[in-house]
Coordinates of C-alpha atoms and ligand atoms in Angstrom, one line a residue:
M1 CA -172.2 67.5 45.7
G2 CA -173.8 70.7 46.4
N3 CA -176.0 70.4 43.5
A4 CA -178.6 72.9 44.4
P5 CA -179.5 74.3 41.0
V6 CA -176.8 76.1 39.1
Q7 CA -178.8 79.3 38.4
E8 CA -177.0 80.3 35.3
S9 CA -178.0 77.1 33.6
V10 CA -181.7 77.2 33.2
E11 CA -181.6 78.0 29.5
Q12 CA -182.7 74.9 27.5
A13 CA -180.6 73.6 24.6
T14 CA -182.2 71.3 22.1
T15 CA -180.9 68.5 19.9
T16 CA -181.8 67.5 16.4
H17 CA -181.1 63.8 17.5
E18 CA -184.7 62.6 18.0
G19 CA -183.7 59.6 20.1
L20 CA -181.6 61.8 22.5
A21 CA -184.3 64.5 22.7
A22 CA -186.9 61.8 23.6
W23 CA -184.7 60.2 26.2
V24 CA -183.8 63.5 27.9
A25 CA -187.5 64.5 28.0
E26 CA -188.4 61.0 29.4
V27 CA -185.7 61.2 32.1
A28 CA -186.7 64.7 33.1
A29 CA -190.3 63.7 33.4
L30 CA -189.3 60.8 35.7
T31 CA -186.6 62.5 37.8
L32 CA -188.2 66.0 38.1
P33 CA -185.1 68.2 38.2
E34 CA -185.4 71.9 38.9
S35 CA -183.5 72.7 35.7
I36 CA -181.7 71.1 32.8
R37 CA -178.2 72.0 31.6
W38 CA -176.7 70.7 28.4
V39 CA -173.0 70.4 29.1
D40 CA -170.9 72.2 26.5
G41 CA -167.6 71.2 27.9
S42 CA -166.1 74.7 27.8
V43 CA -163.5 76.2 30.1
Q44 CA -166.1 78.8 31.1
E45 CA -168.6 76.2 32.1
Y46 CA -165.9 74.3 34.1
A47 CA -165.2 77.5 36.0
L48 CA -168.9 78.1 36.6
L49 CA -169.4 74.6 37.9
T50 CA -166.4 74.4 40.1
D51 CA -167.1 77.9 41.6
H52 CA -170.6 76.6 42.3
L53 CA -169.2 73.5 44.0
V54 CA -166.9 75.6 46.1
N55 CA -169.8 77.7 47.2
E56 CA -171.8 74.7 48.1
G57 CA -168.9 73.2 50.1
T58 CA -168.4 70.1 47.9
L59 CA -165.0 71.3 46.6
T60 CA -162.2 73.1 48.4
R61 CA -160.1 75.2 46.1
L62 CA -156.4 74.4 46.5
N63 CA -153.6 77.0 46.8
P64 CA -153.1 77.9 43.1
E65 CA -149.3 78.3 43.7
L66 CA -149.1 74.7 44.7
F67 CA -151.9 73.1 42.6
P68 CA -153.3 75.6 40.0
N69 CA -157.0 75.3 39.1
S70 CA -157.3 72.2 41.4
F71 CA -159.9 71.1 43.9
A72 CA -160.3 68.6 46.7
A73 CA -163.6 66.8 47.4
F74 CA -164.5 64.8 50.5
S75 CA -167.0 62.1 50.1
D76 CA -169.5 60.7 52.5
P77 CA -167.4 58.2 54.5
K78 CA -169.8 55.4 53.3
D79 CA -169.3 56.3 49.6
V80 CA -165.6 55.8 48.9
A81 CA -165.2 52.9 46.5
R82 CA -166.9 50.8 43.9
V83 CA -169.7 48.6 45.2
E84 CA -169.4 45.3 43.5
G85 CA -172.2 43.7 45.6
R86 CA -174.6 46.3 44.3
T87 CA -173.5 46.0 40.6
F88 CA -175.8 44.1 38.2
I89 CA -175.7 42.8 34.7
C90 CA -179.3 42.4 33.7
S91 CA -179.1 40.3 30.5
E92 CA -182.3 38.8 29.2
K93 CA -181.1 35.4 30.3
E94 CA -179.5 34.8 33.6
R95 CA -177.0 32.4 32.0
D96 CA -175.6 35.3 30.0
A97 CA -174.5 37.2 33.1
G98 CA -172.6 34.2 34.3
F99 CA -171.5 33.3 37.8
T100 CA -169.2 36.3 38.3
N101 CA -172.1 38.9 38.1
N102 CA -175.2 39.7 40.1
W103 CA -178.2 39.3 37.9
M104 CA -181.8 40.3 38.0
D105 CA -184.6 40.0 35.4
P106 CA -184.5 43.2 33.3
A107 CA -188.2 43.9 33.7
A108 CA -188.1 43.4 37.4
M109 CA -185.0 45.6 37.6
K110 CA -186.6 48.4 35.5
E111 CA -189.5 48.5 38.0
I112 CA -187.1 49.0 40.9
L113 CA -185.1 51.7 38.9
D114 CA -188.3 53.5 37.9
E115 CA -189.2 53.7 41.5
K116 CA -185.7 54.8 42.6
F117 CA -185.3 57.5 39.9
A118 CA -188.9 58.9 40.3
G119 CA -188.4 62.4 41.6
S120 CA -184.8 61.6 42.5
M121 CA -183.4 64.9 41.0
R122 CA -186.0 67.2 42.7
G123 CA -184.4 70.5 43.6
R124 CA -181.3 69.8 41.5
T125 CA -179.9 70.6 38.1
M126 CA -180.0 67.7 35.6
F127 CA -176.9 67.8 33.5
V128 CA -176.8 66.2 30.0
I129 CA -173.2 65.2 29.1
P130 CA -172.6 64.0 25.6
F131 CA -169.3 62.1 25.6
V132 CA -167.1 59.9 23.4
M133 CA -164.7 57.2 24.6
G134 CA -161.6 57.2 22.4
P135 CA -161.0 59.6 19.5
L136 CA -163.9 61.5 18.0
D137 CA -162.3 60.8 14.5
A138 CA -162.3 57.0 15.0
Q139 CA -163.9 55.0 12.3
D140 CA -166.7 53.9 14.6
P141 CA -166.6 56.3 17.6
K142 CA -168.1 55.0 20.8
F143 CA -170.6 57.6 22.0
G144 CA -172.4 57.9 25.3
V145 CA -174.6 60.5 27.0
E146 CA -174.6 60.7 30.7
I147 CA -177.4 62.4 32.5
T148 CA -176.5 63.2 36.1
D149 CA -177.6 65.4 39.0
S150 CA -174.0 65.8 40.2
A151 CA -171.9 68.8 39.1
Y152 CA -168.9 66.9 40.6
V153 CA -169.5 64.2 38.1
V154 CA -169.7 66.7 35.3
A155 CA -166.4 68.3 36.3
S156 CA -164.7 64.8 36.7
M157 CA -166.1 63.6 33.4
R158 CA -164.6 66.6 31.7
I159 CA -161.2 65.3 32.8
M160 CA -161.8 61.6 32.0
A161 CA -163.4 61.9 28.6
Q162 CA -164.0 64.2 25.7
I163 CA -167.4 65.8 26.4
G164 CA -169.6 68.6 25.2
S165 CA -170.9 70.4 22.2
E166 CA -168.4 69.1 19.6
V167 CA -169.4 65.5 20.6
L168 CA -173.1 66.3 20.5
R169 CA -172.7 67.8 17.0
K170 CA -171.0 64.6 15.8
I171 CA -173.7 62.5 17.4
E172 CA -176.3 64.6 15.6
E173 CA -174.5 64.7 12.2
T174 CA -174.0 61.0 12.0
N175 CA -177.3 60.2 13.8
A176 CA -175.1 58.0 15.9
F177 CA -176.1 55.4 18.5
F178 CA -175.1 56.5 22.0
V179 CA -175.1 54.5 25.3
P180 CA -177.7 56.1 27.6
A181 CA -176.1 56.4 31.0
L182 CA -178.4 57.7 33.8
H183 CA -176.9 58.7 37.1
S184 CA -178.5 60.2 40.2
V185 CA -177.0 60.6 43.6
G186 CA -180.4 59.7 44.9
A187 CA -180.8 62.7 47.2
P188 CA -183.7 64.9 46.1
L189 CA -184.0 68.3 47.9
A190 CA -187.3 69.5 49.3
P191 CA -188.1 73.2 48.7
G192 CA -185.8 75.2 50.9
E193 CA -183.8 72.2 52.1
K194 CA -180.1 72.8 52.6
D195 CA -177.9 70.5 50.7
V196 CA -175.0 68.5 52.2
P197 CA -171.5 68.6 50.7
W198 CA -171.7 65.0 49.4
P199 CA -175.2 63.9 48.8
C200 CA -175.7 60.2 48.2
N201 CA -178.0 57.4 49.2
E202 CA -177.5 54.5 51.5
E203 CA -179.0 52.3 48.8
K204 CA -176.9 52.0 45.7
W205 CA -177.7 50.4 42.3
I206 CA -175.1 50.1 39.5
V207 CA -177.0 48.5 36.7
H208 CA -176.2 47.5 33.2
F209 CA -178.5 46.2 30.4
P210 CA -176.1 44.6 28.0
E211 CA -178.5 43.9 25.2
E212 CA -179.8 47.4 25.2
R213 CA -176.4 48.8 26.0
A214 CA -177.9 51.0 28.8
I215 CA -176.5 52.0 32.2
F216 CA -178.3 53.2 35.4
S217 CA -176.4 54.3 38.5
Y218 CA -178.2 55.3 41.6
G219 CA -177.0 56.4 45.1
S220 CA -173.3 57.0 44.8
G221 CA -171.0 59.9 43.7
Y222 CA -167.8 57.8 43.8
G223 CA -165.9 57.8 40.5
G224 CA -166.1 54.1 39.6
N225 CA -169.8 54.1 40.3
A226 CA -170.7 57.6 38.9
L227 CA -168.3 58.5 36.0
L228 CA -170.2 56.1 33.7
G229 CA -167.9 56.4 30.7
K230 CA -165.2 54.5 32.7
K231 CA -166.0 51.1 34.3
C232 CA -169.7 50.9 33.3
F233 CA -169.3 51.8 29.6
A234 CA -165.6 51.3 28.6
L235 CA -165.4 47.9 30.4
R236 CA -168.8 46.3 31.2
I237 CA -170.9 47.5 28.2
A238 CA -167.9 47.7 25.9
S239 CA -166.9 44.1 26.7
V240 CA -170.3 43.1 25.4
M241 CA -169.9 45.3 22.3
A242 CA -166.5 43.8 21.8
R243 CA -167.8 40.2 22.0
D244 CA -170.4 41.0 19.4
E245 CA -168.1 43.1 17.1
G246 CA -164.9 41.1 17.4
W247 CA -162.6 43.1 19.6
L248 CA -161.5 43.2 23.2
A249 CA -162.3 45.8 26.0
E250 CA -159.7 45.2 28.8
H251 CA -158.7 46.5 32.2
M252 CA -155.1 47.2 31.0
L253 CA -152.5 49.9 30.8
I254 CA -150.6 50.6 27.6
L255 CA -146.9 51.3 27.7
K256 CA -144.3 52.0 25.0
L257 CA -140.7 50.9 25.7
I258 CA -137.8 52.0 23.6
S259 CA -134.6 49.9 23.8
P260 CA -131.1 51.2 23.7
E261 CA -131.0 50.1 20.0
N262 CA -134.0 52.5 19.6
K263 CA -136.5 49.8 18.9
A264 CA -140.0 50.4 20.1
Y265 CA -142.2 47.8 21.8
H266 CA -145.7 48.1 23.3
V267 CA -146.8 46.3 26.4
A268 CA -150.4 46.0 27.7
A269 CA -150.8 44.9 31.3
A270 CA -153.9 43.8 33.2
F271 CA -153.7 44.1 37.0
P272 CA -156.7 44.4 39.3
S273 CA -157.7 47.7 40.8
A274 CA -155.0 49.2 43.0
C275 CA -152.4 46.6 41.9
G276 CA -150.0 48.8 40.0
K277 CA -151.4 49.8 36.6
T278 CA -151.0 53.6 36.9
N279 CA -147.5 53.2 38.3
L280 CA -146.3 50.9 35.6
A281 CA -148.0 53.0 32.9
L282 CA -145.9 56.0 34.1
L283 CA -142.7 54.1 34.6
Q284 CA -139.4 55.8 34.7
P285 CA -136.9 53.1 33.8
T286 CA -133.9 52.8 36.1
I287 CA -131.8 50.8 33.6
P288 CA -129.5 52.8 31.3
G289 CA -130.5 53.4 27.7
W290 CA -134.2 52.4 28.1
K291 CA -137.0 54.9 27.7
A292 CA -140.7 54.7 28.3
E293 CA -143.8 56.5 27.1
T294 CA -147.3 56.0 28.2
L295 CA -150.6 55.6 26.3
G296 CA -153.0 54.6 29.0
D297 CA -153.2 53.5 32.6
D298 CA -156.6 51.7 33.1
I299 CA -158.5 50.7 30.0
N300 CA -157.4 49.3 26.7
W301 CA -159.6 48.6 23.6
M302 CA -157.8 46.1 21.3
R303 CA -158.6 44.9 17.8
F304 CA -156.8 43.1 15.0
G305 CA -155.4 45.4 12.3
K306 CA -155.1 44.7 8.6
E307 CA -152.1 42.5 8.9
G308 CA -153.6 40.5 11.8
E309 CA -151.6 42.5 14.4
L310 CA -153.2 43.3 17.7
R311 CA -153.7 47.1 18.0
A312 CA -154.6 49.0 21.2
V313 CA -156.2 52.4 22.0
N314 CA -156.9 54.0 25.4
P315 CA -160.5 55.3 25.3
E316 CA -159.9 57.7 28.3
A317 CA -158.7 61.2 28.5
G318 CA -157.6 61.3 32.1
L319 CA -156.0 59.4 35.0
F320 CA -158.2 58.4 37.9
G321 CA -155.3 57.2 40.0
V322 CA -154.9 55.8 43.5
A323 CA -153.3 58.6 45.5
P324 CA -151.6 56.8 48.4
G325 CA -148.3 55.4 47.3
T326 CA -148.0 57.8 44.4
G327 CA -145.0 59.8 45.3
W328 CA -141.9 61.7 44.1
S329 CA -139.7 58.7 44.7
T330 CA -142.0 56.0 43.4
N331 CA -143.8 57.7 40.5
P332 CA -142.3 61.1 39.6
N333 CA -144.0 61.1 36.2
A334 CA -147.4 61.0 37.9
M335 CA -146.5 63.7 40.4
A336 CA -145.2 66.0 37.7
A337 CA -148.5 65.7 35.9
I338 CA -150.5 66.2 39.1
V339 CA -148.7 69.4 40.2
K340 CA -149.4 71.0 36.8
G341 CA -152.9 71.5 38.2
N342 CA -156.4 71.1 36.6
S343 CA -157.0 68.2 38.9
I344 CA -159.8 67.0 41.2
F345 CA -158.6 65.1 44.3
T346 CA -161.1 63.0 46.3
N347 CA -160.6 61.9 49.9
V348 CA -157.0 63.0 50.2
A349 CA -155.7 65.1 53.2
L350 CA -155.2 68.9 53.1
T351 CA -152.0 70.6 54.2
D352 CA -152.0 73.8 56.2
D353 CA -150.8 75.8 53.2
G354 CA -153.7 74.8 51.0
G355 CA -152.2 71.8 49.2
V356 CA -152.9 68.1 49.4
W357 CA -151.1 65.2 50.9
W358 CA -151.4 61.4 51.1
E359 CA -149.4 58.6 52.5
G360 CA -146.3 58.0 50.4
M361 CA -146.5 61.3 48.5
T362 CA -143.3 62.6 50.1
N363 CA -140.8 60.9 52.3
E364 CA -141.3 63.7 54.9
V365 CA -144.6 63.4 56.7
P366 CA -146.2 66.8 57.4
A367 CA -146.5 67.7 61.1
H368 CA -150.1 68.7 60.8
L369 CA -152.9 67.9 58.3
T370 CA -156.6 68.0 57.9
D371 CA -157.5 64.4 57.2
W372 CA -160.0 63.2 54.6
R373 CA -162.8 63.3 57.2
G374 CA -162.0 66.9 58.0
Q375 CA -160.3 66.2 61.4
D376 CA -157.0 67.4 62.7
W377 CA -154.3 64.9 62.0
T378 CA -150.7 64.5 63.2
P379 CA -148.2 61.7 62.6
E380 CA -149.3 60.4 66.1
T381 CA -152.9 60.1 65.1
G382 CA -152.5 56.5 64.2
R383 CA -154.8 56.3 61.2
P384 CA -154.2 57.2 57.6
A385 CA -154.6 60.9 56.7
A386 CA -155.9 60.1 53.2
H387 CA -158.4 57.3 52.5
P388 CA -156.6 54.2 51.1
N389 CA -158.8 54.6 48.0
S390 CA -158.4 58.3 47.7
R391 CA -157.9 59.4 44.1
F392 CA -156.4 62.1 41.8
C393 CA -158.2 62.9 38.6
T394 CA -155.8 64.5 36.2
P395 CA -155.9 65.2 32.4
I396 CA -153.6 62.6 30.6
D397 CA -152.2 65.3 28.3
Q398 CA -150.4 66.7 31.4
V399 CA -148.2 63.6 31.4
D400 CA -144.8 64.6 29.9
M401 CA -144.1 61.1 28.8
L402 CA -147.4 60.7 27.0
S403 CA -146.7 59.0 23.6
P404 CA -147.8 61.0 20.6
D405 CA -149.4 57.7 19.4
Y406 CA -152.0 58.2 22.2
Y407 CA -153.9 60.4 19.8
S408 CA -153.8 57.9 16.9
P409 CA -157.2 56.3 16.2
E410 CA -155.4 53.3 14.8
G411 CA -153.6 52.7 18.1
V412 CA -150.3 50.8 18.5
E413 CA -149.3 47.2 18.0
I414 CA -149.1 45.2 21.2
D415 CA -145.9 43.0 21.5
A416 CA -146.5 41.7 25.0
I417 CA -149.4 41.2 27.4
L418 CA -148.8 41.0 31.1
F419 CA -151.2 39.6 33.6
G420 CA -150.4 40.4 37.2
G421 CA -151.8 40.5 40.7
R422 CA -151.0 41.1 44.3
R423 CA -149.8 37.8 45.8
K424 CA -147.7 37.4 48.9
T425 CA -146.7 33.8 47.9
T426 CA -146.6 31.4 45.0
I427 CA -146.5 33.6 41.9
P428 CA -143.0 34.4 40.8
L429 CA -141.8 37.9 39.7
V430 CA -142.2 36.9 36.0
T431 CA -143.1 33.8 34.1
Q432 CA -143.5 33.6 30.3
A433 CA -146.4 31.6 28.9
R434 CA -145.5 28.6 26.8
D435 CA -147.8 29.8 24.0
W436 CA -150.8 32.0 23.4
T437 CA -153.4 29.5 24.8
H438 CA -151.3 29.0 27.9
G439 CA -151.2 32.7 28.3
I440 CA -155.0 32.9 28.2
F441 CA -154.9 30.2 30.9
M442 CA -152.6 32.3 33.0
G443 CA -155.0 35.3 32.6
S444 CA -158.0 33.1 33.3
T445 CA -156.6 31.9 36.6
L446 CA -155.1 35.3 37.7
S447 CA -155.5 35.9 41.4
S448 CA -155.0 38.8 43.7
E449 CA -155.6 40.1 47.2
T450 CA -158.6 42.4 47.4
T451 CA -157.9 46.1 47.8
A452 CA -159.6 49.3 49.0
A453 CA -160.7 50.1 45.4
A454 CA -163.9 48.1 46.1
T455 CA -165.9 48.0 49.4
G456 CA -165.5 44.8 51.4
A457 CA -162.6 43.0 53.0
V458 CA -159.1 43.9 52.0
G459 CA -156.3 41.4 51.5
V460 CA -158.4 38.3 50.7
V461 CA -157.0 36.3 47.7
R462 CA -159.6 35.8 45.0
R463 CA -159.5 34.8 41.3
D464 CA -159.7 37.7 39.0
P465 CA -159.7 36.6 35.4
M466 CA -157.7 39.1 33.3
A467 CA -158.2 41.5 36.1
M468 CA -161.8 41.8 34.8
L469 CA -163.7 40.0 37.5
P470 CA -165.8 43.1 38.4
F471 CA -166.0 44.3 34.8
I472 CA -166.9 41.4 32.4
G473 CA -170.3 42.3 31.2
Y474 CA -171.3 38.8 30.2
D475 CA -170.7 35.1 31.1
A476 CA -167.1 34.6 32.2
G477 CA -166.7 31.3 30.3
D478 CA -167.9 33.0 27.1
Y479 CA -165.4 35.8 27.8
L480 CA -162.5 33.3 27.8
K481 CA -163.9 31.6 24.7
H482 CA -164.0 35.1 23.0
W483 CA -160.3 35.6 23.7
I484 CA -159.5 32.1 22.3
D485 CA -161.7 32.4 19.2
L486 CA -160.9 36.0 18.4
S487 CA -157.1 35.4 18.4
A488 CA -157.4 32.5 16.0
G489 CA -158.3 35.2 13.4
G490 CA -155.1 37.2 14.1
N491 CA -151.7 36.7 12.5
Q492 CA -150.3 33.9 14.7
E493 CA -146.7 35.1 14.1
R494 CA -147.5 38.5 15.5
L495 CA -149.6 37.6 18.5
P496 CA -148.2 39.3 21.6
K497 CA -146.2 37.1 24.0
I498 CA -147.9 36.7 27.3
F499 CA -146.3 36.9 30.8
L500 CA -147.5 36.6 34.4
V501 CA -146.0 39.0 36.8
N502 CA -146.1 39.6 40.6
W503 CA -144.5 42.7 42.1
F504 CA -145.9 41.9 45.6
R505 CA -144.3 38.6 46.7
R506 CA -143.0 38.7 50.3
N507 CA -139.7 37.6 51.7
A508 CA -139.1 35.7 55.0
E509 CA -139.3 38.9 57.0
G510 CA -142.7 39.8 55.5
G511 CA -141.4 42.7 53.4
F512 CA -141.6 43.0 49.6
A513 CA -139.0 40.6 48.1
W514 CA -138.8 42.9 44.9
P515 CA -138.3 46.6 45.1
G516 CA -141.0 47.3 42.4
F517 CA -141.9 50.6 40.9
S518 CA -139.2 52.0 38.6
E519 CA -137.2 48.8 39.1
N520 CA -139.9 46.9 37.3
S521 CA -138.2 48.2 34.1
R522 CA -135.7 45.3 34.7
V523 CA -138.5 42.8 34.3
L524 CA -139.7 44.6 31.2
K525 CA -136.2 44.5 29.8
W526 CA -136.2 40.7 30.2
I527 CA -139.6 40.5 28.6
I528 CA -138.5 42.5 25.6
E529 CA -135.3 40.5 25.3
R530 CA -137.4 37.3 25.4
I531 CA -139.3 38.7 22.4
E532 CA -136.1 39.5 20.7
G533 CA -134.9 36.0 21.4
K534 CA -131.9 37.3 23.4
A535 CA -132.7 36.6 27.1
A536 CA -132.2 33.2 28.7
A537 CA -135.0 31.3 30.4
V538 CA -135.5 28.1 32.3
E539 CA -138.6 26.0 31.6
T540 CA -140.6 25.1 34.7
P541 CA -144.0 23.4 34.9
I542 CA -145.7 26.9 35.0
G543 CA -143.7 28.4 32.1
F544 CA -140.4 30.1 31.4
V545 CA -138.7 32.0 34.2
P546 CA -135.5 34.0 34.0
A547 CA -132.3 31.9 33.9
E548 CA -129.6 32.7 36.5
G549 CA -128.1 36.0 35.5
A550 CA -130.7 36.8 32.8
L551 CA -132.5 39.4 34.8
D552 CA -130.5 42.7 34.7
L553 CA -129.8 43.4 38.4
A554 CA -126.8 45.8 37.8
G555 CA -126.7 48.5 40.5
L556 CA -129.7 47.1 42.4
E557 CA -129.3 46.9 46.1
V558 CA -131.3 43.8 46.8
S559 CA -130.1 40.7 48.6
D560 CA -129.6 37.4 46.8
A561 CA -132.1 35.9 49.2
D562 CA -134.8 38.4 48.2
I563 CA -134.2 37.8 44.5
A564 CA -134.4 34.1 45.1
D565 CA -137.7 34.6 47.0
A566 CA -139.1 36.7 44.3
L567 CA -138.3 34.3 41.5
K568 CA -138.8 30.8 43.0
V569 CA -141.3 28.3 41.7
D570 CA -142.2 26.4 44.9
A571 CA -143.9 23.0 44.3
A572 CA -145.6 23.0 47.7
E573 CA -147.1 26.4 47.1
W574 CA -148.2 25.3 43.6
K575 CA -149.9 22.2 45.0
E576 CA -152.2 24.5 47.0
E577 CA -152.6 26.8 44.0
L578 CA -153.7 23.9 41.7
A579 CA -156.4 23.1 44.3
G580 CA -157.5 26.7 44.2
I581 CA -157.6 26.7 40.3
D582 CA -159.7 23.4 40.4
E583 CA -162.2 25.1 42.7
W584 CA -162.3 28.2 40.5
Y585 CA -162.7 26.3 37.2
A586 CA -165.5 24.2 38.8
R587 CA -167.5 27.4 39.2
F588 CA -167.6 27.9 35.4
G589 CA -169.7 24.7 34.9
D590 CA -170.4 24.0 31.2
S591 CA -169.1 27.3 30.1
L592 CA -165.5 26.6 30.8
P593 CA -163.8 26.4 27.4
A594 CA -162.3 22.9 26.7
E595 CA -159.0 24.6 25.9
M596 CA -158.7 25.9 29.4
A597 CA -159.6 22.6 31.0
A598 CA -156.8 21.1 28.8
E599 CA -154.3 23.7 30.0
L600 CA -155.1 22.9 33.6
E601 CA -154.6 19.2 32.9
G602 CA -151.3 19.9 31.2
L603 CA -150.1 21.9 34.2
K604 CA -151.0 19.2 36.6
Q605 CA -149.2 16.6 34.5
R606 CA -146.1 18.7 34.3
F607 CA -146.0 19.1 38.1
A608 CA -146.6 15.3 38.5
A609 CA -143.8 14.4 36.1
Ligands
GDP1 P1 -153.8 50.7 39.8 O1 -155.1 51.0 40.6 O2 -153.8 49.3 39.2 O3 -153.6 51.7 38.8 O4 -152.6 50.7 40.8 P2 -151.6 51.9 41.2 O5 -150.5 52.0 40.2 O6 -152.4 53.2 41.4 O7 -151.0 51.3 42.5 C1 -151.8 50.9 43.6 C2 -151.0 50.8 44.8 O8 -150.0 49.8 44.6 C3 -150.3 52.1 45.2 O9 -150.4 52.3 46.6 C4 -148.9 51.9 44.7 O10 -148.0 52.6 45.5 C5 -148.7 50.4 44.9 N1 -147.8 49.8 43.9 C6 -147.8 50.1 42.6 N2 -146.7 49.5 42.0 C7 -146.0 48.8 42.9 C8 -144.8 48.0 42.9 O11 -144.2 47.8 41.9 N3 -144.5 47.5 44.2 C9 -145.2 47.7 45.3 N4 -144.7 47.2 46.4 N5 -146.3 48.5 45.3 C10 -146.7 49.1 44.2
PGA2 P1 -157.8 51.5 39.2 O1 -159.2 52.1 38.6 O2 -157.8 50.2 38.4 O3 -156.8 52.5 38.8 O4 -157.9 51.2 40.7 C1 -160.3 52.3 39.3 C2 -161.0 51.1 39.7 O5 -160.7 50.0 39.1 O6 -161.9 51.1 40.6
MN3 MN1 -159.3 50.2 37.1
MN4 MN1 -154.9 53.3 38.2

């Protein structure tokens, strides 16, 4: 990010919040920036920053006739995804980070961070970004302040969260607690040194102090590592807040469905990164009479309401979506939002007329592109034009199907929770849990093939409890216990029904057995009709699956063999799966809740019967 100092920004704002003033002074004394800018969040400021980034070569301004007020960024090829191996939960006790997290003693980690951040902003502007996750008028608004030396991060944060002066005023007025979130790309500039388009550091540290509720991110400019309101705050730190305060911070989309009888239902769905949340969140149903509205595509904060009903809000203001596979035929609602403009694309390809393109955007493949690494690309090139984890960053209020309830601080009542992953085998298209605890069991044993959203091997099956494996900010067994204990306080009649789904099972030819995307509305219809007590199901050892003819397949051109492949419960596959679950649960040690061990035992017995 060409963060040579933004000249217009040297004027110093102040704050009446003593804690914030002290922290900003302390960080400046450590990181030694050339100037400090308090981010006001205005349109003028956004224009100033993006102009600056264009001059520095970090951003390419897109053709305004195709993508108004939009930009493309191209990262260092080694800084394209979240770095789970470099992500730490530094709780006081190692036990409290659990086996799913990297841990280091907080004092030892602070020494490392002090050394890394010392002088790390030399030659750059230090930006102070006050932000709030969720509505500013919530009863207990969740504030953060990100300090960063990346103007790209400031511009992206403006899309993903509410930032700026109004937030700062509220923090000051209420003398609020805020999560301090310090970010540096880790690339100080010597006097006169020319910047590179995407400064970053080979060495990356994404560090959370759950007791202090503090975040430190060093060395990366990539969204999931650098936009600290998102994964670091709204999932890792928020999951700890949620444990302490009695709510849930989850990696879930929120979708409203309206039936032909005009009844509204809300569905929350947890799928691992790059496994279909944004697509399902922006669903365009194919079945007649059904309508969908979206509330969120990645993060869901849930708490029980006055009547013991589970209510959900989306704390984010934007979509940070996987670009490849997002297209006019698969996800027209996303495309319509994107082409309205005001977006930042990262690691997509450029078209010759100044637009962007990625695999799957259009059926027709352009004859020539500039790929994400700046090289000439033609359909014969033989490698993807856009990076598999390339992203669009777009304001959520540009989505036409956005539910007006998105703006409600009380949120919406959740009727169904879906857990899903990317599995070639074993997991049927849809299975309803026998009851709530069984549903938590399904979530706790969720598994999925790894994707390009995180660095490392792609396509390896791993357990990913509630799609939160990289995001649980504390011990994973305690996390499951929190789900179990918390729900005991809710209205048992109104607990959401829980389902396990898999859009990614393969047929005998290796293709997807289920067409997916908009056709997933058929599965949602069955789910809603189960809640209404209308749809037929068959009980199997793993739960309830659609009875013959219960899934609405009218007008769908899929072979009976494919449907059978998508739906089957295969005892041989499950034998292997049970062994995998055994191994997984063994890793929890003492912290596995007894309720979960009992569920596994029950499942084994049902298979043995
Ligand atoms: P997210 O990261 O969980 O939000 O996932 P996305 O919705 O962005 O999707 C990630 C990738 O999975 C994209 O390449 C999509 O095209 C693909 N995808 C999403 N939904 C489906 C589906 O129903 N079927 C198949 N086969 N692919 C899907
Ligand atoms: P995703 O969000 O879940 O849409 O991929 C970003 C991430 O999880 O890294
Ligand atoms: Mn995500
Ligand atoms: Mn997404």
